[in-house]
XYZ file of C-alpha atoms in Angstrom:
396
model
C 15.349 -14.098 2.334
C 11.368 -15.134 1.330
C 8.955 -12.532 1.491
C 5.396 -14.423 1.788
C 3.405 -10.797 0.714
C 5.598 -9.052 -1.939
C 6.909 -12.122 -3.743
C 3.858 -15.068 -3.652
C 0.516 -13.251 -2.027
C 0.877 -9.661 -4.092
C -2.007 -10.968 -6.812
C -3.901 -12.178 -3.440
C -3.501 -9.050 -1.334
C -4.804 -6.684 -4.444
C -7.724 -8.485 -4.496
C -8.199 -8.507 -0.350
C -7.540 -5.239 -0.341
C -10.054 -4.103 -2.588
C -12.477 -5.159 -0.565
C -11.144 -4.556 3.034
C -9.930 -8.200 4.250
C -6.148 -7.963 3.741
C -5.191 -9.546 7.254
C -2.492 -6.755 7.366
C -2.516 -3.207 8.188
C -5.816 -3.218 9.099
C -6.838 0.315 9.825
C -10.404 2.082 10.720
C -10.797 2.765 7.243
C -10.220 -1.121 6.282
C -12.988 -1.663 9.099
C -15.216 0.701 7.655
C -14.943 -0.704 4.374
C -15.560 -4.072 5.629
C -18.974 -3.247 7.399
C -19.997 -1.171 4.310
C -19.398 -3.733 2.302
C -20.737 -6.413 4.368
C -23.960 -4.238 4.223
C -24.316 -4.269 0.761
C -24.104 -7.905 0.372
C -26.129 -8.795 3.456
C -28.963 -6.315 1.554
C -28.819 -7.920 -1.742
C -29.630 -11.198 -0.050
C -32.307 -9.895 2.214
C -33.859 -8.472 -1.239
C -33.737 -11.661 -3.133
C -35.870 -13.332 -0.100
C -38.440 -10.569 0.235
C -40.643 -11.396 -3.522
C -41.625 -14.467 -1.037
C -43.574 -11.651 0.665
C -45.308 -9.688 -2.485
C -45.296 -12.544 -4.503
C -47.698 -16.300 -4.488
C -45.421 -18.890 -3.858
C -45.300 -20.972 -6.171
C -42.880 -24.290 -6.265
C -41.435 -22.979 -9.565
C -41.127 -19.540 -8.129
C -39.505 -21.118 -4.807
C -37.041 -22.669 -6.555
C -36.503 -19.618 -8.781
C -35.833 -17.410 -6.155
C -33.452 -19.841 -3.805
C -31.452 -20.827 -6.564
C -29.473 -17.125 -6.542
C -30.426 -16.734 -3.219
C -28.745 -19.725 -2.010
C -25.394 -18.778 -4.761
C -25.510 -15.521 -3.010
C -25.457 -16.760 0.652
C -21.896 -18.200 -0.068
C -20.711 -14.857 -0.993
C -22.151 -13.233 2.229
C -20.697 -16.531 4.232
C -17.401 -16.676 2.570
C -16.843 -12.554 2.915
C -18.270 -12.133 6.706
C -16.822 -15.353 8.202
C -13.185 -14.919 6.942
C -13.374 -11.139 8.227
C -14.370 -12.438 11.580
C -11.182 -14.675 11.242
C -8.949 -12.395 9.630
C -6.698 -12.009 12.725
C -6.418 -16.119 12.868
C -5.215 -15.897 9.386
C -2.737 -13.250 10.164
C -1.220 -15.227 12.896
C -0.697 -18.337 10.493
C 0.719 -16.392 7.707
C 3.489 -14.932 9.782
C 4.110 -18.320 11.528
C 4.588 -19.229 7.943
C 6.478 -16.562 7.403
C 8.984 -17.244 10.028
C 9.880 -21.260 9.105
C 10.481 -19.750 5.934
C 12.887 -17.206 7.336
C 14.767 -20.446 9.078
C 15.419 -22.235 5.676
C 19.327 -21.951 4.323
C 19.229 -24.664 1.677
C 19.789 -23.234 -1.459
C 17.162 -26.636 -2.741
C 14.691 -25.828 -0.021
C 14.581 -22.247 -1.455
C 13.920 -23.715 -4.844
C 11.198 -25.490 -3.540
C 9.490 -23.333 -1.805
C 9.471 -20.962 -4.971
C 8.057 -23.967 -6.917
C 5.147 -24.421 -4.835
C 4.990 -20.489 -4.454
C 5.037 -20.060 -8.336
C 2.234 -22.758 -8.555
C 0.074 -20.297 -6.525
C 0.759 -17.373 -8.291
C -0.244 -19.159 -11.247
C -3.370 -20.801 -9.748
C -4.303 -17.226 -8.694
C -3.921 -15.870 -11.606
C -5.987 -18.103 -13.675
C -8.902 -18.094 -10.995
C -8.639 -14.263 -11.498
C -9.070 -14.346 -15.230
C -12.250 -16.842 -14.820
C -13.877 -14.403 -12.113
C -13.609 -11.466 -14.712
C -14.972 -13.709 -16.931
C -17.720 -14.650 -15.160
C -18.428 -10.768 -14.316
C -18.581 -10.011 -18.147
C -20.666 -12.805 -18.664
C -22.955 -12.217 -15.728
C -23.177 -8.128 -17.498
C -24.189 -9.523 -20.533
C -26.863 -11.456 -19.475
C -28.597 -8.342 -17.605
C -28.080 -6.113 -21.056
C -28.843 -9.024 -23.363
C -32.003 -7.611 -24.422
C -30.386 -3.830 -25.010
C -27.641 -5.466 -26.856
C -29.784 -7.239 -29.276
C -32.531 -4.383 -29.886
C -29.447 -2.024 -30.823
C -27.990 -4.654 -33.090
C -31.471 -5.488 -34.425
C -32.368 -1.532 -34.664
C -35.641 -2.282 -32.542
C -37.144 0.479 -31.812
C -38.417 -0.117 -27.882
C -38.752 2.133 -24.623
C -35.721 1.262 -22.465
C -36.163 -0.737 -19.483
C -33.902 -2.385 -16.980
C -34.664 -5.712 -15.276
C -32.296 -7.344 -12.776
C -31.291 -10.763 -13.916
C -32.964 -12.692 -10.953
C -36.127 -12.069 -8.745
C -35.948 -9.327 -6.236
C -38.150 -7.226 -4.404
C -37.400 -3.505 -3.023
C -40.396 -2.798 -2.268
C -40.349 0.770 -4.321
C -40.825 1.633 -8.011
C -38.181 -0.243 -9.918
C -38.528 1.569 -12.990
C -38.242 4.926 -10.949
C -35.304 3.961 -9.270
C -33.704 1.187 -12.035
C -30.373 2.812 -11.731
C -29.885 2.547 -7.858
C -31.475 -0.644 -8.023
C -28.929 -2.105 -10.711
C -25.613 -0.507 -8.999
C -26.617 -1.858 -5.645
C -27.362 -5.480 -7.720
C -23.919 -5.051 -9.533
C -21.901 -3.962 -6.544
C -23.018 -6.530 -4.164
C -21.988 -9.340 -6.973
C -18.771 -7.428 -8.230
C -17.359 -7.637 -4.297
C -18.952 -10.909 -3.917
C -16.935 -12.460 -6.593
C -13.678 -10.588 -5.469
C -14.535 -12.003 -2.144
C -14.887 -15.846 -3.443
C -11.523 -15.229 -5.894
C -9.753 -13.247 -3.302
C -10.513 -15.389 -0.371
C -10.152 -18.949 -2.028
C -6.707 -18.182 -3.743
C -5.164 -16.916 -0.378
C -6.264 -20.366 1.452
C -5.458 -22.462 -1.737
C -2.033 -20.530 -1.912
C -1.636 -20.893 1.720
C -2.021 -24.756 2.092
C 0.261 -24.726 -1.248
C 2.897 -23.479 1.019
C 2.490 -26.142 3.424
C 2.406 -28.980 0.954
C 6.002 -27.159 0.216
C 6.748 -27.662 3.346
C 5.939 -31.086 3.358
C 8.092 -31.426 0.047
C 10.838 -30.016 2.015
C 10.559 -32.665 4.855
C 11.097 -35.147 1.922
C 14.111 -33.311 1.081
C 16.086 -33.163 4.552
C 14.591 -36.957 5.031
C 16.269 -37.908 1.381
C 19.645 -36.091 1.951
C 20.356 -37.029 5.894
C 20.286 -40.659 4.741
C 22.030 -40.775 1.303
C 24.491 -43.250 0.064
C 27.591 -41.039 1.140
C 26.282 -40.701 4.860
C 25.476 -43.985 5.333
C 28.497 -46.077 3.709
C 30.736 -43.711 6.167
C 29.258 -43.923 9.770
C 31.379 -41.851 11.798
C 30.982 -39.583 15.098
C 30.239 -36.471 12.136
C 27.814 -38.087 9.974
C 26.074 -39.594 12.887
C 25.355 -35.863 14.225
C 24.839 -34.897 10.397
C 21.755 -37.542 10.231
C 20.530 -36.801 13.926
C 20.692 -33.210 12.461
C 19.040 -33.749 9.266
C 16.288 -36.241 10.756
C 15.373 -33.542 13.641
C 14.953 -31.086 11.379
C 12.554 -32.954 8.816
C 10.637 -34.101 11.792
C 10.170 -30.602 12.682
C 8.889 -29.146 9.933
C 6.327 -31.895 8.745
C 5.201 -31.157 12.388
C 5.118 -27.483 11.566
C 3.345 -28.215 8.250
C 0.680 -30.453 10.172
C -0.492 -27.994 12.416
C -0.848 -25.151 10.550
C -2.814 -27.160 8.133
C -5.020 -28.381 11.023
C -5.066 -24.613 12.276
C -6.121 -23.514 9.212
C -9.320 -25.664 8.693
C -10.066 -25.250 12.221
C -10.367 -21.357 11.997
C -12.511 -21.568 8.946
C -14.328 -24.500 9.524
C -17.563 -22.989 10.610
C -17.161 -21.124 7.387
C -16.639 -24.658 5.130
C -19.403 -26.231 6.451
C -21.566 -23.617 5.819
C -20.643 -23.238 2.120
C -21.020 -27.131 1.656
C -24.702 -26.840 2.719
C -25.535 -23.643 0.866
C -23.241 -24.611 -2.056
C -24.838 -28.284 -2.633
C -28.598 -26.285 -2.706
C -27.404 -23.635 -5.151
C -25.899 -26.734 -7.515
C -29.385 -28.620 -6.728
C -31.537 -25.512 -7.750
C -29.558 -24.212 -10.502
C -29.522 -27.336 -12.416
C -33.409 -27.803 -11.733
C -33.537 -24.339 -12.996
C -31.535 -25.222 -16.027
C -33.966 -28.030 -17.032
C -36.745 -26.490 -15.986
C -35.667 -23.686 -18.731
C -34.726 -25.990 -21.813
C -37.514 -28.064 -21.118
C -39.849 -25.283 -21.883
C -42.419 -25.859 -24.934
C -40.961 -22.563 -26.726
C -37.649 -21.211 -26.559
C -37.089 -17.552 -26.467
C -34.402 -15.038 -26.310
C -36.010 -14.214 -22.703
C -35.435 -17.795 -21.829
C -32.000 -18.248 -22.817
C -31.175 -14.859 -21.223
C -32.617 -16.427 -17.932
C -30.372 -19.672 -18.564
C -26.783 -17.443 -18.517
C -27.322 -16.688 -14.165
C -27.963 -20.285 -13.172
C -25.383 -22.004 -15.964
C -22.677 -19.338 -14.136
C -23.922 -20.260 -10.593
C -23.649 -23.814 -10.963
C -20.449 -23.894 -12.741
C -18.840 -21.397 -10.553
C -20.183 -23.533 -7.244
C -18.745 -26.843 -8.674
C -15.916 -25.391 -9.854
C -15.287 -24.041 -6.294
C -16.213 -27.434 -4.604
C -13.771 -28.981 -7.057
C -10.748 -26.786 -6.217
C -11.826 -26.671 -2.334
C -11.247 -30.615 -1.755
C -8.219 -30.861 -5.023
C -6.108 -28.802 -2.352
C -7.350 -30.619 0.532
C -6.281 -34.024 -1.509
C -3.320 -32.370 -2.384
C -1.969 -31.690 1.083
C -2.918 -35.519 2.161
C -1.012 -36.873 -1.095
C 2.076 -34.447 0.071
C 2.158 -35.904 3.719
C 1.877 -39.443 2.227
C 5.036 -38.818 0.115
C 6.781 -38.111 3.399
C 6.279 -41.664 4.344
C 6.984 -43.208 0.606
C 10.442 -41.054 0.970
C 10.962 -43.131 4.375
C 10.284 -46.684 2.963
C 12.379 -46.205 0.251
C 15.804 -44.580 1.739
C 18.297 -47.094 3.044
C 17.413 -47.297 6.495
C 17.604 -50.867 7.008
C 22.135 -50.079 6.444
C 21.892 -47.300 9.188
C 22.478 -48.048 13.174
C 20.371 -49.085 15.245
C 19.554 -45.858 17.141
C 18.983 -43.913 13.861
C 16.399 -46.915 12.509
C 14.411 -46.349 15.589
C 14.177 -42.761 14.563
C 12.920 -43.864 11.271
C 10.086 -45.707 13.218
C 9.213 -42.425 14.495
C 8.425 -40.546 11.572
C 6.431 -43.747 10.907
C 3.877 -43.380 13.699
C 0.375 -44.301 12.998
C -0.707 -40.638 13.826
C 0.907 -39.256 11.327
C 0.348 -41.279 8.363
C -3.246 -40.753 8.952
C -3.339 -37.088 8.770
C -6.004 -35.409 6.568
C -7.959 -32.161 6.565
C -11.627 -32.542 7.997
C -14.368 -29.975 8.427
C -16.471 -31.509 11.090
C -16.857 -35.479 9.930
C -16.044 -34.567 6.190
C -12.579 -35.301 4.567
C -11.567 -33.016 2.374
C -10.338 -34.680 -0.358
C -11.675 -35.651 -4.780
C -13.870 -38.797 -2.766
C -15.657 -35.846 -0.767
C -15.990 -33.685 -4.007
C -17.480 -36.852 -5.991
C -19.662 -37.262 -2.896
C -21.013 -33.641 -2.633
C -21.628 -33.486 -6.871
C -23.696 -36.818 -6.312
C -25.795 -35.602 -3.503
C -26.533 -32.373 -5.239
C -27.335 -34.133 -8.373
C -29.534 -36.319 -6.260
C -31.616 -33.587 -4.698
C -31.953 -32.030 -8.010
C -33.417 -35.481 -9.454
C -36.050 -35.700 -6.482
C -36.908 -31.774 -7.411
C -37.217 -32.308 -10.979
C -39.361 -35.608 -10.099
C -41.706 -33.311 -8.133
C -42.631 -30.973 -11.008
């Protein structure tokens, strides 16, 4: 028997348990943990917007503040909206577990194991990327201090945030507390992005495995041995195989759609703030690099927008890639139906095959509102981000 939690979602479970978002075993402590960490993330975003109150709002300053604030908004949206829908995610994982409990064929177990291992590798790779991003983020904060120590420069120690924030207190006096709040919020947000993102990717990867099983069941039911020796027993086996193929194909579509419908508000908000973040951070990168005198401080300021833009584009790509992956696997089911020797089967079996080729099923895609999640949509998002960046940069 397959146990999703221990076999394929163990790393996702560790990441989400750390921030109180693992769908199972929700206790009073995890609910307190969610409220506490959500408060840290939300207040961090608020303090990134408060400089508009105490500073003169020039176009460059507005772009500087919003470039980081729009990126942190992704953290807040992802964390809070997933927490709100955590029961729906748990129900979907339980439905997936029930479907896997019904598998009996060793080849079907092999297919699920292949896709489960692929999901685990993806989770591990993205976790490593997240750790590297956190390391680069910490280096960006303490760049000056590190250089001063290397070059043996004797200066008074000061701690500055890599982005503009206003706490309305003496920033030097409370610098350690401010740095702690900011770093904790970034670590929680990064963990949420990786943990939630990889969990959703792993879930959709498993639905791709279900589509693959549907293709396998069709091939197995319509094998040459069955079609060349049509008797009552083989007819029954063909019927049974096609029925089971249709059932798991229908359930794969249902689970994919249910997941997207439960997280649709989150995805729609992420699209808006993702495009905004990429545009403004590209503007910040070009703004810094086009300066007449590029100093060490400018190089330090470059790290944050580069990290933000890179992570956002990567997240856009992975989200749309997995959506395209699901669509392609659904298409492969119909390619399988076309390729089997259905034309030599009895007429009543051919009618069942035609049932699989209904137009409603063939056009199955994952939607976020009016948008189709696909590689084409990713290209549209990048094009839109670059277009907005071009407009902003041309007004400089």
